[in-house]
Short mmCIF file of C-alpha atoms and ligand atoms in Angstrom, two decimals:
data_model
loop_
_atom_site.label_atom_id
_atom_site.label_comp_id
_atom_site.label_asym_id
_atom_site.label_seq_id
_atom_site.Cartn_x
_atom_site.Cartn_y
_atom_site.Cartn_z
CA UNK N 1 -50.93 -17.62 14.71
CA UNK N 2 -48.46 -14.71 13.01
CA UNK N 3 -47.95 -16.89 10.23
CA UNK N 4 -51.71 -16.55 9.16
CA UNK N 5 -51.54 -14.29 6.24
CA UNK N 6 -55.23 -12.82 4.46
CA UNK N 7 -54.87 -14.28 1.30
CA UNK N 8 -57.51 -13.52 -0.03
CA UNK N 9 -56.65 -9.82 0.27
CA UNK N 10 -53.00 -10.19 -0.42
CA UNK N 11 -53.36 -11.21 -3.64
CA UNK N 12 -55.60 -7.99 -4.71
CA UNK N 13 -52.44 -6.18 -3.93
CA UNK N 14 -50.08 -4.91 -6.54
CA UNK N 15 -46.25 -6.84 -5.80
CA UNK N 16 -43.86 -6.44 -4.51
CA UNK N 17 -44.63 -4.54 -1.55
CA UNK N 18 -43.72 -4.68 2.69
CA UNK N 19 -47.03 -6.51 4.42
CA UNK N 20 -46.58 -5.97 8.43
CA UNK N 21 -48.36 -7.90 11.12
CA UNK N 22 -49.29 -5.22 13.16
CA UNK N 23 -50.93 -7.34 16.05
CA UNK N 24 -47.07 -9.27 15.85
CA UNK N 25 -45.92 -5.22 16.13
CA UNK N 26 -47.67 -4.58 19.34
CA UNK N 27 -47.62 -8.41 21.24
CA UNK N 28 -43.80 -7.97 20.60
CA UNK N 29 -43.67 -4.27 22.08
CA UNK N 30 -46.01 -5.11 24.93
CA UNK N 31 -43.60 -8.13 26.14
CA UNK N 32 -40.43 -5.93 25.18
CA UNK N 33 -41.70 -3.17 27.96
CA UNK N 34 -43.33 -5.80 30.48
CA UNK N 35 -39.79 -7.16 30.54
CA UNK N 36 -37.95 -3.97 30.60
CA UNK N 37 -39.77 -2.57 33.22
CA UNK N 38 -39.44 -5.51 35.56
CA UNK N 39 -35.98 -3.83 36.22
CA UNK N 40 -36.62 -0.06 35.14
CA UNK N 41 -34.89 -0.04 31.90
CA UNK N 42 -35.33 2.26 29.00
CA UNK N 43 -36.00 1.51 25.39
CA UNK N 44 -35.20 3.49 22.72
CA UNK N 45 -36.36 2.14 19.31
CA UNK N 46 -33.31 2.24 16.30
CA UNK N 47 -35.02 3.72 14.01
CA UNK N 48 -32.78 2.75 11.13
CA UNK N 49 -34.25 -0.11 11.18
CA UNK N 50 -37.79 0.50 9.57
CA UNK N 51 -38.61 4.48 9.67
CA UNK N 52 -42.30 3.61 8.31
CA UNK N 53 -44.95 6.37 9.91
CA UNK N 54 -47.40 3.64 11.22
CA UNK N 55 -44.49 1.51 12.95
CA UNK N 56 -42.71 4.95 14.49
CA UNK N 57 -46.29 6.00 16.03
CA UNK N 58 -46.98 2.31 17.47
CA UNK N 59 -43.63 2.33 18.94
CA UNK N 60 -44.32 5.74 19.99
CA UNK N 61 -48.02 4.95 21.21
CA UNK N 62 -45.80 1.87 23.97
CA UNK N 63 -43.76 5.06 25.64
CA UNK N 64 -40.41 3.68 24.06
CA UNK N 65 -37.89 6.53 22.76
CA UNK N 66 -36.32 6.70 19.48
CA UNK N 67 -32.73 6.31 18.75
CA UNK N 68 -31.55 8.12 15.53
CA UNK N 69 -28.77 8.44 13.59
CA UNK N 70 -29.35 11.29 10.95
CA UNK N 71 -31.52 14.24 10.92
CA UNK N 72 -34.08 13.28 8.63
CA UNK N 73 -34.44 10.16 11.35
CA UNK N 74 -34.69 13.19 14.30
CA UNK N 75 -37.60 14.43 12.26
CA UNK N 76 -39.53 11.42 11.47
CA UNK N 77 -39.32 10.32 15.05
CA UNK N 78 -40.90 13.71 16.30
CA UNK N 79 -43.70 14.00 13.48
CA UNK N 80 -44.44 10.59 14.58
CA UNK N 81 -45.17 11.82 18.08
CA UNK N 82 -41.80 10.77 20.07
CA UNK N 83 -41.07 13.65 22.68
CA UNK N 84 -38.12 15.29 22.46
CA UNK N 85 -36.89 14.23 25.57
CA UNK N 86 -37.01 10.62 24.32
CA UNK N 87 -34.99 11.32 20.94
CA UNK N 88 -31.22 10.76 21.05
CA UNK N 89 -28.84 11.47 17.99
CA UNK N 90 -26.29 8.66 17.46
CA UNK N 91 -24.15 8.26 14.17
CA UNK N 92 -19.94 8.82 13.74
CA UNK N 93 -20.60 11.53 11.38
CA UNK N 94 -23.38 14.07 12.05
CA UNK N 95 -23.32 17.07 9.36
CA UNK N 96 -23.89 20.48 11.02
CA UNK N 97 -27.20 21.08 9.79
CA UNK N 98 -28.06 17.69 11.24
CA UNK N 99 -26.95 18.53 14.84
CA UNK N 100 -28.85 22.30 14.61
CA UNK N 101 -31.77 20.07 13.65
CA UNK N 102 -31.29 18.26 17.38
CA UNK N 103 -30.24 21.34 18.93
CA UNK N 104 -33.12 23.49 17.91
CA UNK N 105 -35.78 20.37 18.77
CA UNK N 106 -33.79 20.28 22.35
CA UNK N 107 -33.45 15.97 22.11
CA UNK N 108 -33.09 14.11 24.70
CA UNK N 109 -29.29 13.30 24.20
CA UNK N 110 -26.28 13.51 21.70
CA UNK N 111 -23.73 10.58 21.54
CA UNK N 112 -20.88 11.55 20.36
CA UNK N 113 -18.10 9.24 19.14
CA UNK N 114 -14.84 11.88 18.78
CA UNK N 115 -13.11 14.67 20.29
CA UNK N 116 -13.66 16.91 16.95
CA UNK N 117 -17.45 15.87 17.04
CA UNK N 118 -17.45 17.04 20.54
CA UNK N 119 -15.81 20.57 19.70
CA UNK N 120 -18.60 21.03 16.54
CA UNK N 121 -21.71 19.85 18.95
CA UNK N 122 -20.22 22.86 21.73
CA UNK N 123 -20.07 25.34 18.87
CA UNK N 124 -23.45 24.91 17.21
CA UNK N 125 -24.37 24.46 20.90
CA UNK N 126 -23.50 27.87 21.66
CA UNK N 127 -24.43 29.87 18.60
CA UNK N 128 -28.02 28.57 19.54
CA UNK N 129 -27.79 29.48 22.84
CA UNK N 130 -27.88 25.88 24.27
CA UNK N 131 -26.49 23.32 26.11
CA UNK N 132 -26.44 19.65 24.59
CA UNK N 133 -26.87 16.67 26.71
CA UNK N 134 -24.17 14.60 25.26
CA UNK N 135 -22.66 10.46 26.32
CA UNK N 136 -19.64 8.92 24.91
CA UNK N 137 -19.75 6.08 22.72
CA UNK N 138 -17.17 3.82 23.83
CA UNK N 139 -15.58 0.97 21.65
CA UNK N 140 -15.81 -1.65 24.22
CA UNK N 141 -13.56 -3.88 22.07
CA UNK N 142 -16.18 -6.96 22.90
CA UNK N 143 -16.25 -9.14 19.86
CA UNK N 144 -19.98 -9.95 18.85
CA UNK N 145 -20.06 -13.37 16.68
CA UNK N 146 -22.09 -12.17 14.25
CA UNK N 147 -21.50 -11.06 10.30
CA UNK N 148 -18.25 -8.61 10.04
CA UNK N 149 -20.13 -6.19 8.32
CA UNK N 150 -22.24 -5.72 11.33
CA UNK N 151 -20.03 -5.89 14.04
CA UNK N 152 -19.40 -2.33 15.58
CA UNK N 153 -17.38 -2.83 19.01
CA UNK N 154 -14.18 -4.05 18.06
CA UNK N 155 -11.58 -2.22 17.62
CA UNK N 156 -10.78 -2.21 14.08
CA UNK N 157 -13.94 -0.64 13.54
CA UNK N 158 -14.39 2.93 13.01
CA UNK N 159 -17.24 3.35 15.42
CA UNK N 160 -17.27 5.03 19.11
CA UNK N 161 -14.28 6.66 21.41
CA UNK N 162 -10.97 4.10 22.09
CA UNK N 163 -10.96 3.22 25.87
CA UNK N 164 -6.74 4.77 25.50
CA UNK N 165 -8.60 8.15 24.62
CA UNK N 166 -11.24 8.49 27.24
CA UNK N 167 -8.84 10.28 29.58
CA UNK N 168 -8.17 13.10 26.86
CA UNK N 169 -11.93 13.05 25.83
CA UNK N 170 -13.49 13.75 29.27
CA UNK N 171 -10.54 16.74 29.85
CA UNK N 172 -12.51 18.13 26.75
CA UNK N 173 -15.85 17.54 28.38
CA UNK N 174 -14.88 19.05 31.11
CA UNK N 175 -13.47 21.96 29.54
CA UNK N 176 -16.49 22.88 27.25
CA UNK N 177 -19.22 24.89 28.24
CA UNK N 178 -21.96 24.39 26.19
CA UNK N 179 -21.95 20.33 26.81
CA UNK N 180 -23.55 18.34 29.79
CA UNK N 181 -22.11 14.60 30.53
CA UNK N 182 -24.58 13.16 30.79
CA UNK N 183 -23.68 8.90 29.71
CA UNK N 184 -21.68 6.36 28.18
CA UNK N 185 -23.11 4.53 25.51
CA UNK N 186 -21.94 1.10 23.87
CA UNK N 187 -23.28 -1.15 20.75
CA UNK N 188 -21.06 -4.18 20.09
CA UNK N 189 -23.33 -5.38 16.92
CA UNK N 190 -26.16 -6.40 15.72
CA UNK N 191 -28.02 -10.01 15.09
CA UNK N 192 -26.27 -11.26 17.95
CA UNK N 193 -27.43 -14.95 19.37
CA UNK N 194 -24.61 -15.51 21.42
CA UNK N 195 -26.00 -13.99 24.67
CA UNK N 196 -22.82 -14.24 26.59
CA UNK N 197 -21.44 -11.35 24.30
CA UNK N 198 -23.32 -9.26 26.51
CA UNK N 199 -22.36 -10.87 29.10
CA UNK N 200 -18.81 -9.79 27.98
CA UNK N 201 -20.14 -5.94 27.04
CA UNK N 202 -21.34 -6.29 30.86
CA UNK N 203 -17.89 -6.95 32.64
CA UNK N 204 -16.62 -4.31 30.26
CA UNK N 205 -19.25 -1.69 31.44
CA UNK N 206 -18.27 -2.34 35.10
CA UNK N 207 -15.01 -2.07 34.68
CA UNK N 208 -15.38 1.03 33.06
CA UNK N 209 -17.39 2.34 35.51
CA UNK N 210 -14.55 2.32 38.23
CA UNK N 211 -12.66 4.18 35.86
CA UNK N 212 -15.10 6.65 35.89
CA UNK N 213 -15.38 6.54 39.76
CA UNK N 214 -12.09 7.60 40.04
CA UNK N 215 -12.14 10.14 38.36
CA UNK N 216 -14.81 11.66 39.89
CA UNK N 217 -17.14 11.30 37.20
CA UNK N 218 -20.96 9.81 37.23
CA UNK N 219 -22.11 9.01 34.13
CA UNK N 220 -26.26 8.84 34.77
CA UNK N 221 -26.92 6.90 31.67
CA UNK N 222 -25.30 3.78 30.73
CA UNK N 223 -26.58 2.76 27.15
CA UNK N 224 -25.83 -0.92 25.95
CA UNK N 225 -26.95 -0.33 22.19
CA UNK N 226 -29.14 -2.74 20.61
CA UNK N 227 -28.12 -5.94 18.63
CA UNK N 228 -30.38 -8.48 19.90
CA UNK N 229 -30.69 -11.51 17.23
CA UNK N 230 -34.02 -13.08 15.68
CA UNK N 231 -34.85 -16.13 14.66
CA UNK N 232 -34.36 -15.96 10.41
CA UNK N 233 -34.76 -20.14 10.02
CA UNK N 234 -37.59 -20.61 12.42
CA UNK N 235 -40.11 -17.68 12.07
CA UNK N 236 -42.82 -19.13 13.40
CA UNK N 237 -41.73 -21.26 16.28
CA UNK N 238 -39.55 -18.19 17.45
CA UNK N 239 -41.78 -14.84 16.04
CA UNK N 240 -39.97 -12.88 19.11
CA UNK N 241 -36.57 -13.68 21.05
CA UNK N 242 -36.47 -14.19 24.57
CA UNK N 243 -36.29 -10.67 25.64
CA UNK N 244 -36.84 -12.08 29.44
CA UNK N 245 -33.55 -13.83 28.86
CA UNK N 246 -31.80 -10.84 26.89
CA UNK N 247 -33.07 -7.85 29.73
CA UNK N 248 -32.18 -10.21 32.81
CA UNK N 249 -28.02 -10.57 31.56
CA UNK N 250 -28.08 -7.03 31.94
CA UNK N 251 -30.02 -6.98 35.80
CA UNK N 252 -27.78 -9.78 36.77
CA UNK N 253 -24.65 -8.41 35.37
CA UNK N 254 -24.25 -4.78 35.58
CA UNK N 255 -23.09 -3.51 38.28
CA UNK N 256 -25.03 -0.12 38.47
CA UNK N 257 -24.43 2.96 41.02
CA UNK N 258 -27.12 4.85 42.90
CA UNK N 259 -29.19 7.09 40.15
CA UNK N 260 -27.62 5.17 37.43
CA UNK N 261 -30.57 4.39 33.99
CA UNK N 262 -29.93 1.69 31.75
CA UNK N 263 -30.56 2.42 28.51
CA UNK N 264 -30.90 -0.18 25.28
CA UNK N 265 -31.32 0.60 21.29
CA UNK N 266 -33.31 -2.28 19.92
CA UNK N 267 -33.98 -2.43 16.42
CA UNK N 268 -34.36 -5.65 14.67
CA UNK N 269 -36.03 -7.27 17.24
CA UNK N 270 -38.68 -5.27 17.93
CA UNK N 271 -39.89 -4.70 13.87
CA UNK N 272 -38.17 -7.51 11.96
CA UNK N 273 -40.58 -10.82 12.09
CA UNK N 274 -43.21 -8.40 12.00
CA UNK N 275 -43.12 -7.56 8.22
CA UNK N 276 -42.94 -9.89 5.10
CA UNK N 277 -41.46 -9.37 1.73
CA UNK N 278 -44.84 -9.97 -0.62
CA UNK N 279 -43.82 -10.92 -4.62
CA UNK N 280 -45.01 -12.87 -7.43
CA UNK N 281 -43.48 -15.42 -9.51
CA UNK N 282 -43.06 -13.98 -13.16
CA UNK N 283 -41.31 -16.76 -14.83
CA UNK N 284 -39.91 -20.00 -14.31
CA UNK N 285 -37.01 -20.63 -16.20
CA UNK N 286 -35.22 -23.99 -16.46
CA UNK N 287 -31.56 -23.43 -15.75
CA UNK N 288 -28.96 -26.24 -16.36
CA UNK N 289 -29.12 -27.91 -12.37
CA UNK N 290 -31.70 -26.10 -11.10
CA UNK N 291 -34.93 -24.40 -11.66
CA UNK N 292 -35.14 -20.46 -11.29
CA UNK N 293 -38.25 -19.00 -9.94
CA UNK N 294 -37.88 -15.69 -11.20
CA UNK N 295 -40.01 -13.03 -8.81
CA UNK N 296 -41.08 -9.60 -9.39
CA UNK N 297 -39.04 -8.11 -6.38
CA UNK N 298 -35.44 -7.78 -6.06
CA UNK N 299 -32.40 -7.33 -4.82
CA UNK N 300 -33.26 -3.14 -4.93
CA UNK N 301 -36.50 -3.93 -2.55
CA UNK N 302 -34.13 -6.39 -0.03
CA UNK N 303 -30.62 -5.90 -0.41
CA UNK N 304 -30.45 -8.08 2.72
CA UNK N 305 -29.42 -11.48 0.77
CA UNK N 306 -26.71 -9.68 -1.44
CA UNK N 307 -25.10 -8.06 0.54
CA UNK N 308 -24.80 -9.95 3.56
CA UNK N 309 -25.70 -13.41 2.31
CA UNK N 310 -28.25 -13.13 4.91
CA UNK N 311 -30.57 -15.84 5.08
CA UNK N 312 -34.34 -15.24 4.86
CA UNK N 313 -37.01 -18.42 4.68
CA UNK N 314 -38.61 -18.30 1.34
CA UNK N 315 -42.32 -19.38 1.31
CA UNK N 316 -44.45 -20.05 -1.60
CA UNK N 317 -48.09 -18.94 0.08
CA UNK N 318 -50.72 -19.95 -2.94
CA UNK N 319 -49.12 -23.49 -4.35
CA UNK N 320 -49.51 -26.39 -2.29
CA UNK N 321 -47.90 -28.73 -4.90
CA UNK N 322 -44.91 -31.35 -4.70
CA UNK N 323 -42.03 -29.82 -3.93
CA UNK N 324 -39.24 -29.09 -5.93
CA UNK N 325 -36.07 -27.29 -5.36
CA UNK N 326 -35.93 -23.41 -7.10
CA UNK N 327 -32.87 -20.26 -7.01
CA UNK N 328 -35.52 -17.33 -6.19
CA UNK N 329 -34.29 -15.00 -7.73
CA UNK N 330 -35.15 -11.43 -8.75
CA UNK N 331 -35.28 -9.36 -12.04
CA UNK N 332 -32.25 -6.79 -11.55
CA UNK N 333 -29.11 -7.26 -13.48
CA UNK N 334 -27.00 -8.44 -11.20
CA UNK N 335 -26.02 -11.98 -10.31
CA UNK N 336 -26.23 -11.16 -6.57
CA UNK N 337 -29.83 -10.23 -7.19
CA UNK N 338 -30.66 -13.90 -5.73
CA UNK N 339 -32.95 -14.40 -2.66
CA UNK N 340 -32.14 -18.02 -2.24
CA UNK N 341 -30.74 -20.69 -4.08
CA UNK N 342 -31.86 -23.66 -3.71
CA UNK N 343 -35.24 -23.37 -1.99
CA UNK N 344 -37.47 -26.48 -1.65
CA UNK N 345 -41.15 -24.84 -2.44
CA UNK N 346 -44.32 -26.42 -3.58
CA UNK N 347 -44.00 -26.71 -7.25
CA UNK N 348 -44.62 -22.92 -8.35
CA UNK N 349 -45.84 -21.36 -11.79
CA UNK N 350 -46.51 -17.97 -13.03
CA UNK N 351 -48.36 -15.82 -10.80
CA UNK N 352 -47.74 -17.85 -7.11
CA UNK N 353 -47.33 -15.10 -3.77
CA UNK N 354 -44.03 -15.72 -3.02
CA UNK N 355 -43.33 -14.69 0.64
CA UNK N 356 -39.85 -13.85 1.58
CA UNK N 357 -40.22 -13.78 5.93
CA UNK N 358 -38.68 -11.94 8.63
CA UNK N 359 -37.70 -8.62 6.42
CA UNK N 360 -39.80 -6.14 9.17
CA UNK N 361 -35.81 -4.63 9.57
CA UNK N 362 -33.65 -3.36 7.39
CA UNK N 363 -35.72 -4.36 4.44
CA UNK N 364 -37.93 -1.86 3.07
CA UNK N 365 -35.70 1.25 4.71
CA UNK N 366 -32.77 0.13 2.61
CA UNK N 367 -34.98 -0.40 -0.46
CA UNK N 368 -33.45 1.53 -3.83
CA UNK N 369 -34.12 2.41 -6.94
CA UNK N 370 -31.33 0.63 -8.89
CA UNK N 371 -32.77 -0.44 -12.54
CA UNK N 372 -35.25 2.86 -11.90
CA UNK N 373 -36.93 0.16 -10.01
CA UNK N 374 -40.25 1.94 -8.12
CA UNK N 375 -39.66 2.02 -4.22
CA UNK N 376 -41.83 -0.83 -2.75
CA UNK N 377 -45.18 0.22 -1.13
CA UNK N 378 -46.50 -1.21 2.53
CA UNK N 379 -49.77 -2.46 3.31
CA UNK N 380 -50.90 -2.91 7.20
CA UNK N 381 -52.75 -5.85 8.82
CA UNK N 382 -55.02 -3.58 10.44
CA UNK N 383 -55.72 -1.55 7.28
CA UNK N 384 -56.30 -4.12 4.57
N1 LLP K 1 -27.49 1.24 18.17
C1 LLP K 1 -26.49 1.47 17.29
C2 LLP K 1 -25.43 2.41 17.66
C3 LLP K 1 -26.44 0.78 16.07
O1 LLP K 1 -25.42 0.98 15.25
C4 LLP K 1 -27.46 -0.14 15.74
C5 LLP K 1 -27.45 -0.86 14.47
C6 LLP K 1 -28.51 -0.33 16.67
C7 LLP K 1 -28.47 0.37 17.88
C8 LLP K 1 -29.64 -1.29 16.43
O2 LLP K 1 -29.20 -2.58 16.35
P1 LLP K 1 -30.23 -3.81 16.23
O3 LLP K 1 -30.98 -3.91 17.55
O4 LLP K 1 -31.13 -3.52 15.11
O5 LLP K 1 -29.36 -4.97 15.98
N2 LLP K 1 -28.35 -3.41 7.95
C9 LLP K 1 -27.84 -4.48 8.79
C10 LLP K 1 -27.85 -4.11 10.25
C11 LLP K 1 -27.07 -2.86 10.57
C12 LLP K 1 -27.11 -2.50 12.02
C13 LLP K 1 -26.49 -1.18 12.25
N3 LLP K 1 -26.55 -0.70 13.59
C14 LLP K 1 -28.66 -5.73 8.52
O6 LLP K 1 -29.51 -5.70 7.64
O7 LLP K 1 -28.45 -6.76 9.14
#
């Protein structure tokens, strides 16, 4: 039923450009809070993953919060309609201007990932006359199987507070005025299909918690970050994960305290099978084993494939030929500039809609303009 694309008007439009399902949008945020608040949980959306106006304010519109990590992101979330209250700043290295931009919209929450960070947030905090909710990221050192490149909790990488520091961060906390403890917050990585890794960030959270206990400390929030996986091969037969599955690891395995919120950061699987990739085939070129399709979007519109060698199913939406086996590939100058090699499509000619699936995340947010390429436009089910 998502996979029913208008034709018709698609191929009026001018390629390559971002199509989104918007009915996929919504289903997928109305099951994401049905499950969420069989157990109470909160949602905050990662914004980095598609900041597009008409995505924020339907996120917005399902009482989810945003979860930013840069000013500009702060602002986009609140002229999209996200209360304050609901906007938490995230991100290892937040530039000055970027937290007065929290401080003087009063956000929900800072998460701060460093002792210096800390000091900074108190000092703008008090020039302004406030006090900033803040929670620790922790490095949880769980290993997420997922790409290196977008693995976060280990650590080796340069993200969140080392469990051996904690004792000298929370002396600071507790020495500084002009914060308010207010959470701990975690994100191990992201396209993660191995559920028991949360299982794993679970036990870690727990026993982290009696450290806290200890101590004499209650940390209110306990944020698990985001990272929940989608189904690249199988679009489809799998248009959302099973966030039943995903929310219930967390009810059966945390081990919460009276007053405690849990908090997630979900990203790619709340916008990513939502929005396609729309280009057309410029040339065919006969190479010396294969066949290139050569497509009018590229590697500047979704970096996705060259930089990660991330897989995304390749359709050909107006041929309905034999098939034959085609590299789609795009115009830049670059070799990586390849969206799959390979690909069995109908047999395609000049002037086919190519659609390259599941790109609703990190696709037209991380779009450039390498080659003085233009940035690609988006066009809305519910608009066209
Ligand atoms: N929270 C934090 C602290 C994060 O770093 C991220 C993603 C998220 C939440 C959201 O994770 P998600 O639910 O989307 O997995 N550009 C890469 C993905 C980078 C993810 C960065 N952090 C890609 O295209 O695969």
């Amino acid at each position: 039923m998502y996979n029913q694309f208008p034709l018709a008007k698609l191929k009026e439009v001018e390629t390559p450009f971002y199509y989104y399902n918007m009915q996929l949008l919504e289903d997928t945020l109305g099951v994401i809070k049905t499950e969420a608040d069989k157990y109470g949980f909160h949602i905050h959306y990662a914004v980095k993953a598609n900041a597009n106006k008409r995505i924020l304010e339907k996120i917005n519109s399902f009482g989810i919060g945003a979860d930013c990590v840069s000013g500009n992101e702060v602002s986009a979330s609140l002229n999209a309609g996200f209360p304050a209250d609901k906007v938490v700043f995230a991100g290892v290295g937040k530039a000055d201007k970027e937290i007065i931009t929290g401080l003087e919209n009063n956000i929900g929450c800072f998460n701060v990932e460093s002792i210096p960070e800390l000091e900074i947030i108190n000092e703008l905090a008090e020039k302004h006359g406030k006090v900033a909710n803040v929670a620790l990221r922790i490095n949880p050192n769980v290993k997420a199987n997922t790409h290196h490149y977008i693995t976060t909790g280990l650590e080796e990488n340069k993200f969140g507070i080392y469990i051996w520091d904690l004792e000298k961060v929370m002396d600071k906390v507790d020495e500084l005025k002009n914060v308010s403890f207010e959470g701990i917050h975690f994100h191990i990585g992201s396209q993660i299909n191995d559920l028991d890794s949360f299982k794993q960030l679970c036990t870690r959270v727990n026993e982290l918690q009696e450290w806290f206990a200890e101590r004499r400390a209650f940390p209110r929030i306990i944020n698990v970050g985001g990272g929940l996986g989608i189904d690249y091969e199988k679009p489809d037969e799998n248009p959302m994960p099973n966030f039943e599955k995903f929310f219930k690891i967390f009810s059966d395995f945390l081990e919460l305290k009276e007053g405690q919120e849990v908090h997630f950061e979900l990203g790619r699987s709340v916008v990513c099978q939502c929005g396609t990739l729309m280009s057309k085939v410029l040339y065919v070129k006969e190479g010396v084993n294969t066949h290139f399709a050569i497509v009018d979007a590229g590697m500047s519109d979704l970096i996705r494939p060259a930089l990660y060698q991330a897989y995304h199913k390749i359709e050909n939406l107006t041929s309905s030929l034999e098939e034959d086996k085609y590299d789609v590939v795009g115009p830049i100058c670059e070799s990586s500039d390849c969206f799959g090699k390979a690909v069995t499509l109908p047999k395609t000619g000049r002037g086919d809609l190519i659609a390259i699936r599941s790109a609703g995340a990190y696709g037209e947010i991380m779009a450039n303009q390498y080659n003085l390429r233009a940035l690609p436009k988006a066009v809305y089910s519910d608009e066209i």
